[in-house]
mmCIF file of C-alpha atoms in Angstrom:
data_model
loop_
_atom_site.group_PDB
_atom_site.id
_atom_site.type_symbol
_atom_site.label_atom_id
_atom_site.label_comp_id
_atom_site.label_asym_id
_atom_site.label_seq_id
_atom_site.Cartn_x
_atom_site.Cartn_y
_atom_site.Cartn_z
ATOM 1 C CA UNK A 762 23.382 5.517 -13.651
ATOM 2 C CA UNK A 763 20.019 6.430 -12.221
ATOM 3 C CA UNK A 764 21.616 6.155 -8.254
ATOM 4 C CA UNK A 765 24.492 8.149 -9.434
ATOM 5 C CA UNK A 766 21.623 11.006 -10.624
ATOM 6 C CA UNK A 767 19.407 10.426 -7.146
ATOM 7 C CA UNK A 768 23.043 11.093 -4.926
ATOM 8 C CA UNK A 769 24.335 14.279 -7.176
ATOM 9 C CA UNK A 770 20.130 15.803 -6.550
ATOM 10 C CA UNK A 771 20.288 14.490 -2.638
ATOM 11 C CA UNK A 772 23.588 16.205 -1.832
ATOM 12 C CA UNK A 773 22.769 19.352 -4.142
ATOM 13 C CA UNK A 774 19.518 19.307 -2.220
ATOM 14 C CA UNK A 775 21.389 19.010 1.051
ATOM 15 C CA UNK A 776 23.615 22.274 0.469
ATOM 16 C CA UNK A 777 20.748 23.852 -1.069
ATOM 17 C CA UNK A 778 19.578 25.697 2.329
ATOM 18 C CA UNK A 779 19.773 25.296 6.028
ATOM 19 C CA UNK A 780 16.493 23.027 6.143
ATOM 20 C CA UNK A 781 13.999 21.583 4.669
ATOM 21 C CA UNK A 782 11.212 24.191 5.214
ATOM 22 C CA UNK A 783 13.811 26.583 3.463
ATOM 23 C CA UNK A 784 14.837 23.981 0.578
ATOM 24 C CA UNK A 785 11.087 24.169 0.009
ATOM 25 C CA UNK A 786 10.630 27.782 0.086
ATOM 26 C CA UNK A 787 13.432 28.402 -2.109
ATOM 27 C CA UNK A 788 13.351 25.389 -4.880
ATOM 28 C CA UNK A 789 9.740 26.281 -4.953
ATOM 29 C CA UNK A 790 10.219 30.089 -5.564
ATOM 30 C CA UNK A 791 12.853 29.206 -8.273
ATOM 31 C CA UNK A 792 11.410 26.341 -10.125
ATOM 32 C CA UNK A 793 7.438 27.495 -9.881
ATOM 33 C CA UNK A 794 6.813 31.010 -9.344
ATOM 34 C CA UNK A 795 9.793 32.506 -10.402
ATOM 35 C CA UNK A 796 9.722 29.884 -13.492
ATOM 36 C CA UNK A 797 9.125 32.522 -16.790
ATOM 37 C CA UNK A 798 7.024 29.444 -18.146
ATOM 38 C CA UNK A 799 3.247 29.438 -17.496
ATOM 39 C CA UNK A 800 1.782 26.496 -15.710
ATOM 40 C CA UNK A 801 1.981 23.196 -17.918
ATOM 41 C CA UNK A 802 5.224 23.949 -19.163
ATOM 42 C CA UNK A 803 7.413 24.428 -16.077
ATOM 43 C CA UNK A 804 9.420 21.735 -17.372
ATOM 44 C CA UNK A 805 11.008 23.693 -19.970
ATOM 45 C CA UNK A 806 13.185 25.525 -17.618
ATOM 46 C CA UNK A 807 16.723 23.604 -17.557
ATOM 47 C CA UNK A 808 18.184 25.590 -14.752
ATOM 48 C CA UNK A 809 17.046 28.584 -12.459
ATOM 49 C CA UNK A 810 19.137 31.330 -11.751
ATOM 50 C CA UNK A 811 21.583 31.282 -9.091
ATOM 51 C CA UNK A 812 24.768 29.833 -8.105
ATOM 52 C CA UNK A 813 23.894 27.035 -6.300
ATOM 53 C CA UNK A 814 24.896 23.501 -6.938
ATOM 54 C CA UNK A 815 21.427 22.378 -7.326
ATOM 55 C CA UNK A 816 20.687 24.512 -10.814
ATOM 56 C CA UNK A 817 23.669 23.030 -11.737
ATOM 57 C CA UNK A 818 22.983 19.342 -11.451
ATOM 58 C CA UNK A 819 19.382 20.317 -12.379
ATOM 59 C CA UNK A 820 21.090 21.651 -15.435
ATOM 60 C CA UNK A 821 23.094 18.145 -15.849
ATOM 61 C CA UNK A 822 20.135 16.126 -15.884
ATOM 62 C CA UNK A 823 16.605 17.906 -16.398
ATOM 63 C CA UNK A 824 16.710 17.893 -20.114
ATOM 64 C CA UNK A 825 17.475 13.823 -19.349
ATOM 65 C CA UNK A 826 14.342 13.444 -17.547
ATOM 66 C CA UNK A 827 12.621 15.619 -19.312
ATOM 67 C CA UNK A 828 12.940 13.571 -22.704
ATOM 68 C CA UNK A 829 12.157 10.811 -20.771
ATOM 69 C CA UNK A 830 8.796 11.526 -19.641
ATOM 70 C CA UNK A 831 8.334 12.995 -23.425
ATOM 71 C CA UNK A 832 9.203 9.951 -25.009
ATOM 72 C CA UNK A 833 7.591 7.492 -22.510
ATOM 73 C CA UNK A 834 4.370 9.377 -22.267
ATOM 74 C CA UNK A 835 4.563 9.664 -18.571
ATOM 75 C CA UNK A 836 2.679 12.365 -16.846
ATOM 76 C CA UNK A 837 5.970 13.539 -14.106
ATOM 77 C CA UNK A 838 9.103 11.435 -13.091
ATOM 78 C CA UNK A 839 9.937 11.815 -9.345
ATOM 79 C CA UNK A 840 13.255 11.274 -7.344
ATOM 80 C CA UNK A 841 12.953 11.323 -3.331
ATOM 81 C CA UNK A 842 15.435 10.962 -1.268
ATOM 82 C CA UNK A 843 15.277 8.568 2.168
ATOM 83 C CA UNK A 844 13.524 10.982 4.291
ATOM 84 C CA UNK A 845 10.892 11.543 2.017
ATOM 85 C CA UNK A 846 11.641 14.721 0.490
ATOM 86 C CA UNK A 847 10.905 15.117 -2.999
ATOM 87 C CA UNK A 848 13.852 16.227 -4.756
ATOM 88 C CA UNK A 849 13.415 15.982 -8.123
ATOM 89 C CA UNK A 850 10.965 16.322 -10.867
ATOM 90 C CA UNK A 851 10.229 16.773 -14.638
ATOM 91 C CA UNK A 852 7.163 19.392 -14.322
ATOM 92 C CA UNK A 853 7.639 21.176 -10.862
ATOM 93 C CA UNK A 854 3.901 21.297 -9.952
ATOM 94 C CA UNK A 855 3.201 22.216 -6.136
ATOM 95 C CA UNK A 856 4.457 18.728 -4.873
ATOM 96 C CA UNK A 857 7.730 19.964 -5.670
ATOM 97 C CA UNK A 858 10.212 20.031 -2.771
ATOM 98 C CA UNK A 859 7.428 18.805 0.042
ATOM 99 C CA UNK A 860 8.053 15.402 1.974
ATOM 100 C CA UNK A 861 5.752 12.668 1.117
ATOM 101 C CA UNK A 862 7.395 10.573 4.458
ATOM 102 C CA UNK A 863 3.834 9.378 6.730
ATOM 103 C CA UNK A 864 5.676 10.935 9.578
ATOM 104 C CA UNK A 865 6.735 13.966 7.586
ATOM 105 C CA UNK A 866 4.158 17.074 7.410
ATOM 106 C CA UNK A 867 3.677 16.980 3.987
ATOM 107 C CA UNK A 868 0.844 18.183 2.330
ATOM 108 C CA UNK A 869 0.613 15.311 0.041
ATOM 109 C CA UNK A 870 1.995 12.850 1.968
ATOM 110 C CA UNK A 871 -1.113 10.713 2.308
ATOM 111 C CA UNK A 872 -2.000 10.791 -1.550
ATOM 112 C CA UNK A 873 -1.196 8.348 -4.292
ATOM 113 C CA UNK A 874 2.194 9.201 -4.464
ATOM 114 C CA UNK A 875 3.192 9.224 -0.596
ATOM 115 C CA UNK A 876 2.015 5.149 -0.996
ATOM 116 C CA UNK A 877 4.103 4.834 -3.904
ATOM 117 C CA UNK A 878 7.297 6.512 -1.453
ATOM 118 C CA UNK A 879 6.370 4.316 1.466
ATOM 119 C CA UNK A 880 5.739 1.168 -0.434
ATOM 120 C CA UNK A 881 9.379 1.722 -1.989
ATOM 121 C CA UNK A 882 10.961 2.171 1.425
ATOM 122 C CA UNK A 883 9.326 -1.056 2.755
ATOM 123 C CA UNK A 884 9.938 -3.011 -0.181
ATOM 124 C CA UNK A 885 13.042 -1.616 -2.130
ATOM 125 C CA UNK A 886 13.427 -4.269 -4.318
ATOM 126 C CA UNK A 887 9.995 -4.494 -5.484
ATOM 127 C CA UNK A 888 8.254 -2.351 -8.250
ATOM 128 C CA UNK A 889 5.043 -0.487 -6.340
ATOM 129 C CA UNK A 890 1.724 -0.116 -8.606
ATOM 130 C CA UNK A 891 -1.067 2.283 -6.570
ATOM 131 C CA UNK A 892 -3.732 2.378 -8.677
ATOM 132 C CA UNK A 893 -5.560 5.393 -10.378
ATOM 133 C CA UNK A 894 -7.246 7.633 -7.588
ATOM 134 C CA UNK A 895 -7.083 11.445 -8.324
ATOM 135 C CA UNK A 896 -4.128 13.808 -7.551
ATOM 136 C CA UNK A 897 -4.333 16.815 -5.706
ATOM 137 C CA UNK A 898 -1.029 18.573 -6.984
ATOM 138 C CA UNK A 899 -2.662 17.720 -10.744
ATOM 139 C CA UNK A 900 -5.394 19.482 -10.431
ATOM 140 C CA UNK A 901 -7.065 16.298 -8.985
ATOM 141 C CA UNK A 902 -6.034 14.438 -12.450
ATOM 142 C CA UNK A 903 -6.492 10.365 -12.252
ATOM 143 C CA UNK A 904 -2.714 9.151 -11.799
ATOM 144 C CA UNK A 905 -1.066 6.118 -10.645
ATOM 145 C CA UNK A 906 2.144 5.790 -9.422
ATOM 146 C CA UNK A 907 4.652 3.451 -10.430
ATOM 147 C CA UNK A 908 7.545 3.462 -7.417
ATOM 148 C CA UNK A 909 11.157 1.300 -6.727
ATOM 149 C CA UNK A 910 14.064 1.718 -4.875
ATOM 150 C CA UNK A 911 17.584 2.390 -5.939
ATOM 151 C CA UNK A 912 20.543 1.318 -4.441
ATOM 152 C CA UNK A 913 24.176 1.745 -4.621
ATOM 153 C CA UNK A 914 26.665 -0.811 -3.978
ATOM 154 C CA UNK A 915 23.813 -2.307 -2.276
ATOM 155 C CA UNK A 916 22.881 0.530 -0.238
ATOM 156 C CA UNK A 917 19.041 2.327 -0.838
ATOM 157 C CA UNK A 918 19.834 5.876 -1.842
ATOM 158 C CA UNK A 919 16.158 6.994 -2.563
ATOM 159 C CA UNK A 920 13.118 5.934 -4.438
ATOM 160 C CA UNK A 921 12.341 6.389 -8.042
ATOM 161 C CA UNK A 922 8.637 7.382 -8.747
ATOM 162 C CA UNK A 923 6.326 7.840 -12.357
ATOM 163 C CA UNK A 924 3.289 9.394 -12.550
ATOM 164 C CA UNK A 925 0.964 8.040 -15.421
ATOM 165 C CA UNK A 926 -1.570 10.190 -17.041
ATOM 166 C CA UNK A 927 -5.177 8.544 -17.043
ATOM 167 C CA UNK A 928 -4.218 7.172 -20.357
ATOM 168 C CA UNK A 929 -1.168 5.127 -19.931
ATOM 169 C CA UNK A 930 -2.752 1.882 -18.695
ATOM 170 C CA UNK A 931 -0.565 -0.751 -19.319
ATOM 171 C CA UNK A 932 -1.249 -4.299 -19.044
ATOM 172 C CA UNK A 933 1.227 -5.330 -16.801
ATOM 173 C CA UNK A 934 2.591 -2.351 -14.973
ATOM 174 C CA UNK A 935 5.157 -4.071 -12.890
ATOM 175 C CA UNK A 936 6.745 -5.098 -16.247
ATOM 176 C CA UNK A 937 6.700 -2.118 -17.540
ATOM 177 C CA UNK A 938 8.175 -0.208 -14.931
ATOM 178 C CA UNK A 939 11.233 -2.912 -14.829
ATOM 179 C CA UNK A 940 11.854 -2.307 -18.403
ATOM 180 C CA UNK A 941 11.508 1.099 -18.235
ATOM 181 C CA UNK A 942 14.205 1.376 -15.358
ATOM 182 C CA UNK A 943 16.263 -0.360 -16.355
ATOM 183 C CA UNK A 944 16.642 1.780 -20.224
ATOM 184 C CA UNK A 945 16.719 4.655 -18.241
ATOM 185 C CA UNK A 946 19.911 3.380 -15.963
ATOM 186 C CA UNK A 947 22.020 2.814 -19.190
#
C-alpha cells in the first residue's frame, strides 16, 4: 500500500543523517552526482552504494515507481513527507531531497510543485491539479502537478505528487489521478 511505501521512505529518510541539510547533501551526492547514469536516466539506478536503510527501501520500491511512471507516461512521481521534504522520486533531478514546505527554504518551494505539496496538506482528501507553468528543476519544461494526501488508519503520512510532461493533458485530471492512485495502492 502506497502509505505503507511513504512511512518505510520517511523513516529511512529520518535515519538517513543528522538533518535535513545533510539528508540533502548526501541523498543528493548518491542519487545525482555520484549516479554512473548521465542526466535523463538517473532513474535507472535501483540503489546507491552504502549501507544505509534508505538504498535499501529505495531498492524495495524504485523499480515499482519506476515502471510506473514508464507505463503511465508520467514525467517524475514524488513522495514528501509532512514537513515538506521531498523524499522520494523516480528521476532524481535537482529537486531531489529539498523541502517544498512555504516556510521551508527550499529552492523550489514556490514553483508548481510546492502548490501541489501545500494544496495536499490543506486539503488531504482532495486531488490538487496546478496547471502547466514551466519547471525550474526540468530544465524549465511545462509540467503540471497532480498532488493528494495519504493517510494511514486515518492519519496523513505525506503527500503523493505526479509530474506530467507537456503532453499528458488529460481531460479530466482529477479523474485521472483517482484512478491512477488508487491502481497504484493495490
Amino acid at each position: 500500500e502506497l502509505a505503507e511505501v511513504i512511512v518505510a521512505f520517511k523513516e529511512a529518510w529520518d535515519s538517513f543523517a543528522a538533518n535535513d541539510p545533510e539528508r540533502l547533501a548526501g541523498l543528493q551526492a548518491a542519487y545525482i552526482s555520484n549516479n554512473p547514469h548521465p542526466a535523463g536516466s538517473k532513474d535507472q539506478l535501483d540503489s546507491a552504494d552504502g549501507s544505509e536503510e534508505y538504498h535499501k527501501v529505495h531498492k524495495q520500491y524504485h523499480p515499482k515507481y519506476r515502471s510506473i511512471l514508464y507505463d503511465r507516461n508520467y514525467y517524475d512521481i514524488f513522495m514528501l513527507d509532512l514537513e515538506g521534504n521531498l523524499i522520494y522520486s523516480v528521476y532524481k533531478e535537482l529537486d531531489y531531497a529539498t523541502n517544498f514546505a512555504s516556510a521551508g527554504a527550499g529552492e523550489w518551494k514556490e514553483s508548481g510543485l510546492g502548490e501541489a505539496y501545500e494544496a495536499a496538506r490543506k486539503n488531504p482528501d482532495r486531488v490538487t491539479v496546478i496547471d502547466w507553468k514551466p519547471y525550474g528543476p526540468s530544465s524549465g519544461a511545462l509540467a503540471s502537478f497532480l498532488s493528494t494526501g495519504i493517510k494511514k488508519h486515518g492519519e496523513l503520512v505525506g503527500v503523493f505528487c505526479t509530474q506530467l510532461p507537456p503532453d499528458a493533458r488529460p481531460k479530466d485530471p482529477a479523474e485521472w489521478l483517482r484512478t491512477q492512485k488508487a491502481s497504484i495502492s493495490t
